[in-house]
Short mmCIF file of C-alpha atoms and ligand atoms in Angstrom, two decimals:
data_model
loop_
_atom_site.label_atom_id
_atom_site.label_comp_id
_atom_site.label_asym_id
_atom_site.label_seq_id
_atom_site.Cartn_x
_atom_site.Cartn_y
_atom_site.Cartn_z
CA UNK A 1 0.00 0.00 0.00
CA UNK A 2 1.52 3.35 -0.71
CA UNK A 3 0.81 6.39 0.84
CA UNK A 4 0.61 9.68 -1.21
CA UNK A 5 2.99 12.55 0.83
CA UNK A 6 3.65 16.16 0.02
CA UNK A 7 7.24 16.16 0.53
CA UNK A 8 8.43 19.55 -0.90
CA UNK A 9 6.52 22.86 -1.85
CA UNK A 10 7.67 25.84 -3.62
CA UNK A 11 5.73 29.07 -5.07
CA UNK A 12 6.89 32.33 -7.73
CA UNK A 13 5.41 35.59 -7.29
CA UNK A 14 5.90 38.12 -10.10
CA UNK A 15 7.78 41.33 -8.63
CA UNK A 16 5.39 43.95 -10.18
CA UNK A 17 2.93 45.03 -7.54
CA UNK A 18 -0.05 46.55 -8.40
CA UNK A 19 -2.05 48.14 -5.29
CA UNK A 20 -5.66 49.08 -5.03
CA UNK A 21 -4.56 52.59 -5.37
CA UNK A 22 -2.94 51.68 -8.91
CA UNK A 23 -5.84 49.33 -9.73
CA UNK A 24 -8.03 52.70 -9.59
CA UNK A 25 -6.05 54.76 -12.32
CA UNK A 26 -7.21 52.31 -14.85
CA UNK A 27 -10.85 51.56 -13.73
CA UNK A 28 -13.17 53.75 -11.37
CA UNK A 29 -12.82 51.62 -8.33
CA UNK A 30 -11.14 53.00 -4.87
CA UNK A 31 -8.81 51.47 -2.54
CA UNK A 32 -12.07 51.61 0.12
CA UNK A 33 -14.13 49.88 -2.39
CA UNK A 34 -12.20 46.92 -2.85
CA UNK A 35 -10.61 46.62 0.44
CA UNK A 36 -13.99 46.15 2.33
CA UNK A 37 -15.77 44.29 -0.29
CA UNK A 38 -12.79 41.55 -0.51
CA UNK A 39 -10.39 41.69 1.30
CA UNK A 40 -7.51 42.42 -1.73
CA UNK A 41 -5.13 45.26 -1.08
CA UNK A 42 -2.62 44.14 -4.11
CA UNK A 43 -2.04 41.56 -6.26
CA UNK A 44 1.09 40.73 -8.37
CA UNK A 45 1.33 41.22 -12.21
CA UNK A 46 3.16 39.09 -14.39
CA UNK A 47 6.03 41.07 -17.31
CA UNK A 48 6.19 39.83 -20.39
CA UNK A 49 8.75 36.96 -19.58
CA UNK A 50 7.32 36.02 -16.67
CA UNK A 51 4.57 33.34 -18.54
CA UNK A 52 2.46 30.80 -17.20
CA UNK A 53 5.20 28.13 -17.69
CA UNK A 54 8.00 29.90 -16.68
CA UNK A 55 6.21 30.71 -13.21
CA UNK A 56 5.18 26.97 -13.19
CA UNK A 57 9.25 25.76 -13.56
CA UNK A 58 10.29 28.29 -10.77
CA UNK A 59 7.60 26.91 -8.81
CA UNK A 60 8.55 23.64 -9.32
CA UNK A 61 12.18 23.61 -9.10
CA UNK A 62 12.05 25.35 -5.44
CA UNK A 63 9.09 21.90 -4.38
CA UNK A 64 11.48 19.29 -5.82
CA UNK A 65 14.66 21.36 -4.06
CA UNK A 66 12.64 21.22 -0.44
CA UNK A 67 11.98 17.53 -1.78
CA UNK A 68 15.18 17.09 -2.22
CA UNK A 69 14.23 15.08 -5.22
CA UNK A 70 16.20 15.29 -8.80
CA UNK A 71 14.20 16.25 -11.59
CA UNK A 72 15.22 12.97 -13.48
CA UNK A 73 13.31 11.19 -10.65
CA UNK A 74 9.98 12.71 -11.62
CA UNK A 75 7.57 10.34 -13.09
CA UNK A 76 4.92 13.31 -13.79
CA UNK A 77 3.89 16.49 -13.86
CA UNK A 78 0.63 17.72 -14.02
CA UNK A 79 -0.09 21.81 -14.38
CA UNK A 80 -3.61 23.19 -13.51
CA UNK A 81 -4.65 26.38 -15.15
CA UNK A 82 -6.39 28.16 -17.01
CA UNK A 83 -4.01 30.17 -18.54
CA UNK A 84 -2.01 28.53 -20.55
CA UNK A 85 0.19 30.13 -23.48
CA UNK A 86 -0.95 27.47 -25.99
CA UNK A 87 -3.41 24.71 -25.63
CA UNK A 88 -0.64 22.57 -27.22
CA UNK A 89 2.03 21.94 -26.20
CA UNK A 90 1.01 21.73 -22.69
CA UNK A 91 2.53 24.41 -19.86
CA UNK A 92 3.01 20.84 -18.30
CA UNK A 93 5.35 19.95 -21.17
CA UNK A 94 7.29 23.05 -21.79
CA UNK A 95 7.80 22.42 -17.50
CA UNK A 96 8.92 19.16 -18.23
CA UNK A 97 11.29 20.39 -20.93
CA UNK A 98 12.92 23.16 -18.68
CA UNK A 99 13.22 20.26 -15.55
CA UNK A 100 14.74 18.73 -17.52
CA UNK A 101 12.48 15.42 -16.32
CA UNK A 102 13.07 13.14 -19.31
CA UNK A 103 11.49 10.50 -17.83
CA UNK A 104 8.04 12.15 -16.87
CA UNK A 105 4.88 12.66 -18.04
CA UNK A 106 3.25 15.91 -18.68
CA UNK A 107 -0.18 17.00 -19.25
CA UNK A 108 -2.25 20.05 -17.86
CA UNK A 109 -5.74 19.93 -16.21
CA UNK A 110 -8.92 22.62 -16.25
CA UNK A 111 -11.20 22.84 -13.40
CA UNK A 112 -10.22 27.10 -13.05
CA UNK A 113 -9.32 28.11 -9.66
CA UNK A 114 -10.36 24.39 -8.07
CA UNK A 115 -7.84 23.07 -10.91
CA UNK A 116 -4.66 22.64 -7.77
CA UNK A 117 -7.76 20.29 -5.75
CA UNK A 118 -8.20 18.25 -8.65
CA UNK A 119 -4.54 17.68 -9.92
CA UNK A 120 -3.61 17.00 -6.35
CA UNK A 121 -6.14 14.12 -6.12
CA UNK A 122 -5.36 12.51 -9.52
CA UNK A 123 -1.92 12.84 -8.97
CA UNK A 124 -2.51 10.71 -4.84
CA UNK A 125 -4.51 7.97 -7.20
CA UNK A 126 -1.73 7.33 -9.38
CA UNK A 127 0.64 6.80 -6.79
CA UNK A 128 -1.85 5.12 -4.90
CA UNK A 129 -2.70 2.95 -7.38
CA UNK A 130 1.61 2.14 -8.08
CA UNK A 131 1.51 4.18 -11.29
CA UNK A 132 4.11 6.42 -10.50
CA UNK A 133 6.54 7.09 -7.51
CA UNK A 134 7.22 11.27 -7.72
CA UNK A 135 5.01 13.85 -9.29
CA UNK A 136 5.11 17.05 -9.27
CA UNK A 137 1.73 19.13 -8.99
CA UNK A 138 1.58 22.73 -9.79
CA UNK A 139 -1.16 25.69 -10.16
CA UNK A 140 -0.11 28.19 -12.60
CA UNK A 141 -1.79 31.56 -14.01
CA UNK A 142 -0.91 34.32 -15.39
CA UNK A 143 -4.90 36.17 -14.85
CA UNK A 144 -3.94 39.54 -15.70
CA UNK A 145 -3.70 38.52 -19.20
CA UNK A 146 -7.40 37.08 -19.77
CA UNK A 147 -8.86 39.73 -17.75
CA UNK A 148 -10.80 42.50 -19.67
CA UNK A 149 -9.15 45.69 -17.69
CA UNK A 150 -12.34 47.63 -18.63
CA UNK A 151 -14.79 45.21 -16.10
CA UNK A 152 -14.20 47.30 -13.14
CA UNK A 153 -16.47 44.38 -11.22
CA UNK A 154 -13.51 41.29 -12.21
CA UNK A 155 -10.19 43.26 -12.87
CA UNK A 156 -10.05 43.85 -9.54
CA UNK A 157 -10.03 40.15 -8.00
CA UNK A 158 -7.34 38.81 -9.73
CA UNK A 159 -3.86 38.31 -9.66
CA UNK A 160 -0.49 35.94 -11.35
CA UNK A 161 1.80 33.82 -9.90
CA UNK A 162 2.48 29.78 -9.32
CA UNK A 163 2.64 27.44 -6.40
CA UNK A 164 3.97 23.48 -6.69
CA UNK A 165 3.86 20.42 -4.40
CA UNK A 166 6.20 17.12 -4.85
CA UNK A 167 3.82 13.98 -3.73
CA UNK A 168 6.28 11.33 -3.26
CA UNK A 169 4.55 7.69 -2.82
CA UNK A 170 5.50 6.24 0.70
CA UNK A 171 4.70 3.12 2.45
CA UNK A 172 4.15 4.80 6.08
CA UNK A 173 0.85 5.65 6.52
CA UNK A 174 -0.11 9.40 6.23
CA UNK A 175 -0.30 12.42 3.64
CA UNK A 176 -3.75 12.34 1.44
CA UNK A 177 -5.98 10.96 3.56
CA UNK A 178 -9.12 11.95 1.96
CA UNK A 179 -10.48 13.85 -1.50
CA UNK A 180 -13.82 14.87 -2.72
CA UNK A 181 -14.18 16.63 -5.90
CA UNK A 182 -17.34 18.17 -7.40
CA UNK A 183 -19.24 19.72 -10.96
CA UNK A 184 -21.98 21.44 -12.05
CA UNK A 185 -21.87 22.90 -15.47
CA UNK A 186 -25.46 23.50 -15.32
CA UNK A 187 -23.41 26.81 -13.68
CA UNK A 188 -20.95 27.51 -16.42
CA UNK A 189 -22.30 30.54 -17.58
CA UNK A 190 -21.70 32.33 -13.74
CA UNK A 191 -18.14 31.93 -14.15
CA UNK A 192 -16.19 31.44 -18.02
CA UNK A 193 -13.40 32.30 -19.75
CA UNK A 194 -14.15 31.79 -23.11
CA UNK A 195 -10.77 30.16 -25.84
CA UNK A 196 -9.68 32.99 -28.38
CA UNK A 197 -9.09 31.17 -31.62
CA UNK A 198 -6.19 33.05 -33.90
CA UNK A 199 -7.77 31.57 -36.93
CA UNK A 200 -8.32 32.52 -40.55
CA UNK A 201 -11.96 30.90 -40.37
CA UNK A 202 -14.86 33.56 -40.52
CA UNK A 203 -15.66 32.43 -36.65
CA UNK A 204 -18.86 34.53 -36.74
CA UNK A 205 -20.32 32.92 -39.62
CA UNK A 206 -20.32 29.56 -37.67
CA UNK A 207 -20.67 30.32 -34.19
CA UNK A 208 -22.09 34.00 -33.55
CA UNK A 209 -21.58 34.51 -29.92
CA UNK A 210 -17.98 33.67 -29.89
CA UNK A 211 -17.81 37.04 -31.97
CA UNK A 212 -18.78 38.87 -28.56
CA UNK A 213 -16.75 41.92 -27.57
CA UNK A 214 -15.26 40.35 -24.73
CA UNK A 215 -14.12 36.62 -26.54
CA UNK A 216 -11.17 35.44 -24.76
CA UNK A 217 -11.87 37.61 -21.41
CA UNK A 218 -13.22 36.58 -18.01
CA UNK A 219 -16.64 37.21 -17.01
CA UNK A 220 -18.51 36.82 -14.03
CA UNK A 221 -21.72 36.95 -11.91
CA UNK A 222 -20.58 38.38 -8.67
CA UNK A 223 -23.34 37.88 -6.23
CA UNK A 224 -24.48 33.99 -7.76
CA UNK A 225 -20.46 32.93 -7.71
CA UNK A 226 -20.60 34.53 -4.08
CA UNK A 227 -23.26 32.40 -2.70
CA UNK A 228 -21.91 28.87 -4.45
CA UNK A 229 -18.66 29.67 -2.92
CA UNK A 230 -20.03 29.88 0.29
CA UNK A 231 -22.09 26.39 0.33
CA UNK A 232 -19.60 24.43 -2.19
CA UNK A 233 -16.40 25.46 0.93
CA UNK A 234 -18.76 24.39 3.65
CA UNK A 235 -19.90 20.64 2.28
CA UNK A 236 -16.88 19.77 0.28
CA UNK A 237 -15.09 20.05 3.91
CA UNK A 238 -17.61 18.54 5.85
CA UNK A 239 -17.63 15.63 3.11
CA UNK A 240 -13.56 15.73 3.28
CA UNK A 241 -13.46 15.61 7.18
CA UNK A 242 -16.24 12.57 7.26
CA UNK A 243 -14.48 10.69 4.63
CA UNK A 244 -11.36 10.62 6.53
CA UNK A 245 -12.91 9.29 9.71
CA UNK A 246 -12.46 13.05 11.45
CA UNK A 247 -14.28 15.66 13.00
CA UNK A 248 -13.32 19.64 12.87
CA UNK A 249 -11.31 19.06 16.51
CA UNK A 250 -8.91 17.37 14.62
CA UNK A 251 -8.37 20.05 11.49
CA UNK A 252 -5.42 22.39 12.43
CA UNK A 253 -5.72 23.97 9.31
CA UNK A 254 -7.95 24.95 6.28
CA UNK A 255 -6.04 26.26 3.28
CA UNK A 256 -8.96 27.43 0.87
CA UNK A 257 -9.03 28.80 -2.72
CA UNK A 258 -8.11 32.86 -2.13
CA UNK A 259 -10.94 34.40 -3.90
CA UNK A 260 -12.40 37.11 -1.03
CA UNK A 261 -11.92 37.43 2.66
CA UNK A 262 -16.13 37.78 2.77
CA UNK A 263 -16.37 34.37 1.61
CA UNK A 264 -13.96 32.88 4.11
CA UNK A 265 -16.14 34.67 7.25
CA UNK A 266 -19.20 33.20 5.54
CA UNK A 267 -17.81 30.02 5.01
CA UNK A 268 -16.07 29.97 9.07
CA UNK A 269 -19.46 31.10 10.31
CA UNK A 270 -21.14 28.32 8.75
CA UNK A 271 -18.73 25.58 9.78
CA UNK A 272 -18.54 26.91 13.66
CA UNK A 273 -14.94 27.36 13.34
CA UNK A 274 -12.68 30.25 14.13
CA UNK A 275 -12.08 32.27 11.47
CA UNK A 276 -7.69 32.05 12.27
CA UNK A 277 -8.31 28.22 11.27
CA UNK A 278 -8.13 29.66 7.47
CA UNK A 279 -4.69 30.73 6.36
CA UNK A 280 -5.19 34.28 4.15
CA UNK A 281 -3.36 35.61 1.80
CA UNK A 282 -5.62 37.13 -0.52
CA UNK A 283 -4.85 40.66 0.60
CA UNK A 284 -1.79 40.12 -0.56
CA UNK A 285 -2.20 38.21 -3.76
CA UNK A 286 -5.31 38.69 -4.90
CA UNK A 287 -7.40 35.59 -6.57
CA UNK A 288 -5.05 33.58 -8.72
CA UNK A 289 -6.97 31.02 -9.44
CA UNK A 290 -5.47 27.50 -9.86
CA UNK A 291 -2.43 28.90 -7.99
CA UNK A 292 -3.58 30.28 -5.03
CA UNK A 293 -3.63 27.65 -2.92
CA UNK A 294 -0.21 26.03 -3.13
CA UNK A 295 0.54 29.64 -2.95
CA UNK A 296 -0.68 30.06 0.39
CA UNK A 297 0.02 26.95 1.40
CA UNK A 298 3.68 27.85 0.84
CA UNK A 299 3.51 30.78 2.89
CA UNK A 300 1.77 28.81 5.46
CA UNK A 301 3.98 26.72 6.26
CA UNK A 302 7.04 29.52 6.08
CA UNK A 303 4.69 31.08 8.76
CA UNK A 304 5.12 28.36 10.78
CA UNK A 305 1.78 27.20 10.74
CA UNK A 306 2.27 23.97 10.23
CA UNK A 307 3.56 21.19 12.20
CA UNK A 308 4.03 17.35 11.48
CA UNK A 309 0.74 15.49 12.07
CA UNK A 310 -1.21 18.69 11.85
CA UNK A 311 -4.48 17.94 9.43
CA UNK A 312 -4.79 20.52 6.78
CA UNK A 313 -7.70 20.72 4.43
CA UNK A 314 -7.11 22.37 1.00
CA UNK A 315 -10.11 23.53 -0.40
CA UNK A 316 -11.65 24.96 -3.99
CA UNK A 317 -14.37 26.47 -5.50
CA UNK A 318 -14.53 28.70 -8.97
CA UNK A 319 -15.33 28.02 -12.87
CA UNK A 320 -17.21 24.94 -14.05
CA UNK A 321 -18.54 25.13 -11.70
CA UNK A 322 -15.94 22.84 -10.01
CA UNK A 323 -15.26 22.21 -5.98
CA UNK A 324 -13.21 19.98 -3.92
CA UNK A 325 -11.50 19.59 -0.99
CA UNK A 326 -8.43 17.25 0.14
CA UNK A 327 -7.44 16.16 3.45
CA UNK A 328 -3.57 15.79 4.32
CA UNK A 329 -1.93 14.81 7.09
CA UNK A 330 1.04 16.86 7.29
CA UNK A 331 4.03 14.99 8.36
CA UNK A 332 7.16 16.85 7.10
CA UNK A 333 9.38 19.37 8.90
CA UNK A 334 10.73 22.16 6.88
CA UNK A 335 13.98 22.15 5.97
CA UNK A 336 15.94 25.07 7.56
CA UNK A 337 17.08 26.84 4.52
CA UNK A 338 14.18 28.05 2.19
CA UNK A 339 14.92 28.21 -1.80
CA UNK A 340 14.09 31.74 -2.92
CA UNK A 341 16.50 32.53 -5.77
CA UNK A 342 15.99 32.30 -9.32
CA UNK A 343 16.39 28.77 -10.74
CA UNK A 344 16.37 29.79 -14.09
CA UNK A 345 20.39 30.05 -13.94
CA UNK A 346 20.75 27.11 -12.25
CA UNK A 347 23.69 25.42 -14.23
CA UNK A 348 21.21 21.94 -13.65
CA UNK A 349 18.86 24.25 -15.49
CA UNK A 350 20.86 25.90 -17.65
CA UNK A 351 22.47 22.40 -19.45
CA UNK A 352 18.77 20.86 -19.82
CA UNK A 353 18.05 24.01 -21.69
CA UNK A 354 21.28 23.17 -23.68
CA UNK A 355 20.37 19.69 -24.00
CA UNK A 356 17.01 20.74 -25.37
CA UNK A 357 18.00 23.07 -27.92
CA UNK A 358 20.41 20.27 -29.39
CA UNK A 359 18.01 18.31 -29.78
CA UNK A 360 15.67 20.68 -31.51
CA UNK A 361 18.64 21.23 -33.59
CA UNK A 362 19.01 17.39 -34.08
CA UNK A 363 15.81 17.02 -35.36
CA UNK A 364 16.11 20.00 -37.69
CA UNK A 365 19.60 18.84 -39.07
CA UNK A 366 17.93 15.27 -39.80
CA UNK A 367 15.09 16.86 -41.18
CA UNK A 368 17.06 18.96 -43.38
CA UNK A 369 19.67 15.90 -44.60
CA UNK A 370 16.40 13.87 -45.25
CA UNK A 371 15.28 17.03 -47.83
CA UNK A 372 11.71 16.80 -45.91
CA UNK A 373 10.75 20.72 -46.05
CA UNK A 374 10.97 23.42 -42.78
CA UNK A 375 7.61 23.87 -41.43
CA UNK A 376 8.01 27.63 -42.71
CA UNK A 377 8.29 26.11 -45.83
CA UNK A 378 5.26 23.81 -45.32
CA UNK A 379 3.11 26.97 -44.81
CA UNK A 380 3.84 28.59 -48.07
CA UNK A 381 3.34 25.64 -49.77
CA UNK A 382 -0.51 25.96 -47.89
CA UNK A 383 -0.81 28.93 -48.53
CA UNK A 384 -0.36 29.32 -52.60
CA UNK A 385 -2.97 25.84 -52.58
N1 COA B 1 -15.34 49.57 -7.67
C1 COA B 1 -16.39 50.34 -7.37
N2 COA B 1 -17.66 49.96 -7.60
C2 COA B 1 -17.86 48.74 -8.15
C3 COA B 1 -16.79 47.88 -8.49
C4 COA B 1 -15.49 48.34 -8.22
N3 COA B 1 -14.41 47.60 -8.50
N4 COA B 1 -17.30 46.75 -9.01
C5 COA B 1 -18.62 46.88 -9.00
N5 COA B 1 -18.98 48.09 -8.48
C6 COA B 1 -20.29 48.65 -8.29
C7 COA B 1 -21.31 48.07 -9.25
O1 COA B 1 -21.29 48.79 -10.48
C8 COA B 1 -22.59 48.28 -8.49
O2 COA B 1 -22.98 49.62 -8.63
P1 COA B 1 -24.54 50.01 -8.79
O3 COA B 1 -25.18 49.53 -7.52
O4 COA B 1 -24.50 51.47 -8.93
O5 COA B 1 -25.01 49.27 -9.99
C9 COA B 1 -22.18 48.08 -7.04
O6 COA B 1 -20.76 48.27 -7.00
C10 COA B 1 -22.54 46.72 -6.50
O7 COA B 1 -22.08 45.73 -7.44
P2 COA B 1 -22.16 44.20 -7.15
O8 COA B 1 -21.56 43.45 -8.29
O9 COA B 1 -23.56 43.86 -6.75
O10 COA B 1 -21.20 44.14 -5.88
P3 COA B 1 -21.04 43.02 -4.79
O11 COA B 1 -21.35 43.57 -3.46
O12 COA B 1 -21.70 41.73 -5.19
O13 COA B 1 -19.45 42.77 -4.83
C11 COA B 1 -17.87 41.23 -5.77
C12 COA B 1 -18.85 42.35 -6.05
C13 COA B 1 -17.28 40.77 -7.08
C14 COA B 1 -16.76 41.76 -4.87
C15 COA B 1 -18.62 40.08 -5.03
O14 COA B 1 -19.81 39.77 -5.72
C16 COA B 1 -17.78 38.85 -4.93
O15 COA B 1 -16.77 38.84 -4.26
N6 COA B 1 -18.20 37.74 -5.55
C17 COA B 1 -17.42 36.53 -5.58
C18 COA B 1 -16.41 36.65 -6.68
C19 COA B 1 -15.36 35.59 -6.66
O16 COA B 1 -14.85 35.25 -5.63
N7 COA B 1 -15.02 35.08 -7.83
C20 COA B 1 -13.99 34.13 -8.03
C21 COA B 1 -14.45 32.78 -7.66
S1 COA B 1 -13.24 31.61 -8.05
#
């Protein structure tokens, strides 16, 4: 029987801040406004090199350094978001490829901001069921650039950044204890984020309301998404707690989805807990979505608020609509020095980058000996058809 541990965690936050007070030059919102209606004082904003993936490898490479686990051990990698640069290849992939972790699987997963719920419980049934030994799981988004900056009633929520876990499959007893995962799509409409096609096709012609002002922007319905959260946070960890043979005395900590601080009272009120059980960081980082939990989770335990055989409940709520909840038994110490520089010049890094690029060049050399045409050349050929 193997046990499903979280042996390392690591997070990326972009260094551009952007405060309520900034947020309010480019809509007509106020610090005031915000503050007391969520929570959210700032929120980070990703540059233009800072992308979905590149946030997911930083994230990553700090979890398997804490894990002290090489990225050639890595069996797979699975990246929630909703974000992603392309929809192929996957962020998962171009993670893999900057790990370095030839020997793992990649693939990314969509349930929005409960995506880091849902990637967290596949990835505890696979090594559950023996399928794999490490995986990496990581929540990735870069929000700011799906978010139409004129919607003065969404803008405001949101923010980037990227938090990972290393589950490591153990035979002593411990780590996931318990998952419950949930869907109604009966509800999509409340939250969506529709795909923006690049293509040549006359779109409009075929499909009408994909030619909508805001196609490929997040929209929302504020007050319905408000009172899901509320119920979907308060079952799935009832469920959670049940399912592991627990009551709320034993829970030492909830680590929910940072979406509003409103929610959270709601949500404590309901559940007859104190509201210090939840670990915030939403006035901090805003909403980001599949990340925000191994985000705060992260700083949670840097906080020290987290101590072997302390229950934690992570729990998630947002587009779909989705929920979930998981139930870990937390049974690691931290190690004494925390990972906070850039990995990206890491010479580990730097020669699977090398190694990457050769073989890109490999393939092109063979391609070109072979006389099988460039895929530049493959367009034009398309094109004059
Ligand atoms: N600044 C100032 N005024 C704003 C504003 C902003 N950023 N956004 C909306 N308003 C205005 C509205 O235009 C409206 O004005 P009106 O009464 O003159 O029409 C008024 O504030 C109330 O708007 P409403 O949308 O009803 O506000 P609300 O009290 O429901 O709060 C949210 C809005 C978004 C903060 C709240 O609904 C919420 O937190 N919902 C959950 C969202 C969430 O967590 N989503 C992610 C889930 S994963």
């Amino acid at each position: 029987m193997k046990y499903a541990h979280i042996v390392g965690w690591g997070h990326y936050l972009p260094e551009r801040i952007l405060t309520n007070d900034g947020m309010a030059s480019i809509v007509d919102t106020s610090n005031e406004w915000i503050y007391t209606r969520t929570g959210i004082k700032e929120r980070r904003i990703a540059n233009q090199q800072e992308t979905t993936a590149m946030m997911a490898f930083e994230a990553a490479a700090r979890a398997l350094a804490v894990a002290n686990v090489h990225p050639m051990q890595v069996d797979m990698i699975i990246v929630a978001t909703s974000t992603p640069a392309h929809m192929f290849p996957s962020t998962a992939s171009q993670v893999q490829d900057y790990l370095g972790a030839s020997r793992a699987s990649a693939f990314d997963l969509s349930a929005a901001c409960t995506g880091f719920v849902y990637a967290l419980s596949m990835a505890a049934n696979t090594i559950q069921a023996g399928a794999a030994q490490n995986v990496v799981v990581i929540g990735a988004e870069t929000m700011s650039r799906v978010l139409d900056w004129q919607d003065r009633g969404t803008c405001i929520l949101f923010g980037d950044g990227a938090g990972a876990v290393v589950l490591k499959g153990l035979s002593i007893p411990g780590g996931i204890l318990a998952s419950t995962l949930g869907s109604d799509g009966s509800g999509g409409d409340l939250l969506s984020l529709p795909v923006a096609y690049h293509s040549p096709l006359p779109f409009a012609a075929i499909e009408p309301s994909l030619n909508g002002h805001n196609r490929g922007t997040l929209s929302m319905n504020g007050r319905q998404v408000f009172r899901f959260a509320t119920r979907v946070i308060v079952d799935s960890v009832q469920e959670v707690v049940a399912k592991a043979g627990l009551t709320m005395a034993d829970v030492a900590l909830i680590v929910p989805h940072q979406a509003n601080v409103r929610i959270i009272e709601t949500a404590a009120k309901r559940l007859k807990v104190p509201e210090e059980v939840f670990y915030l960081n939403v006035d901090r980082a805003g909403n980001t979505s599949a990340a925000s939990i191994p985000i705060a989770l992260c700083e949670a335990v840097e906080a020290g608020r987290l101590k072997p055989d302390d229950n934690v409940i992570f729990v998630g709520f947002g587009g779909g609509l989705t929920w979930g909840a998981s139930l870990v038994k937390w049974d690691v110490t931290p190690p004494e020095v925390y990972i906070a520089e850039r990995n990206w010049r890491d010479p580990r890094y730097v020669w699977a980058r090398v190694k990457s690029r050769m073989r890109r060049f490999g393939r092109r050399l063979e391609g070109w000996l072979s006389g099988s045409p460039t895929p530049e050349a493959r367009l034009r050929k398309t094109d004059k058809r």
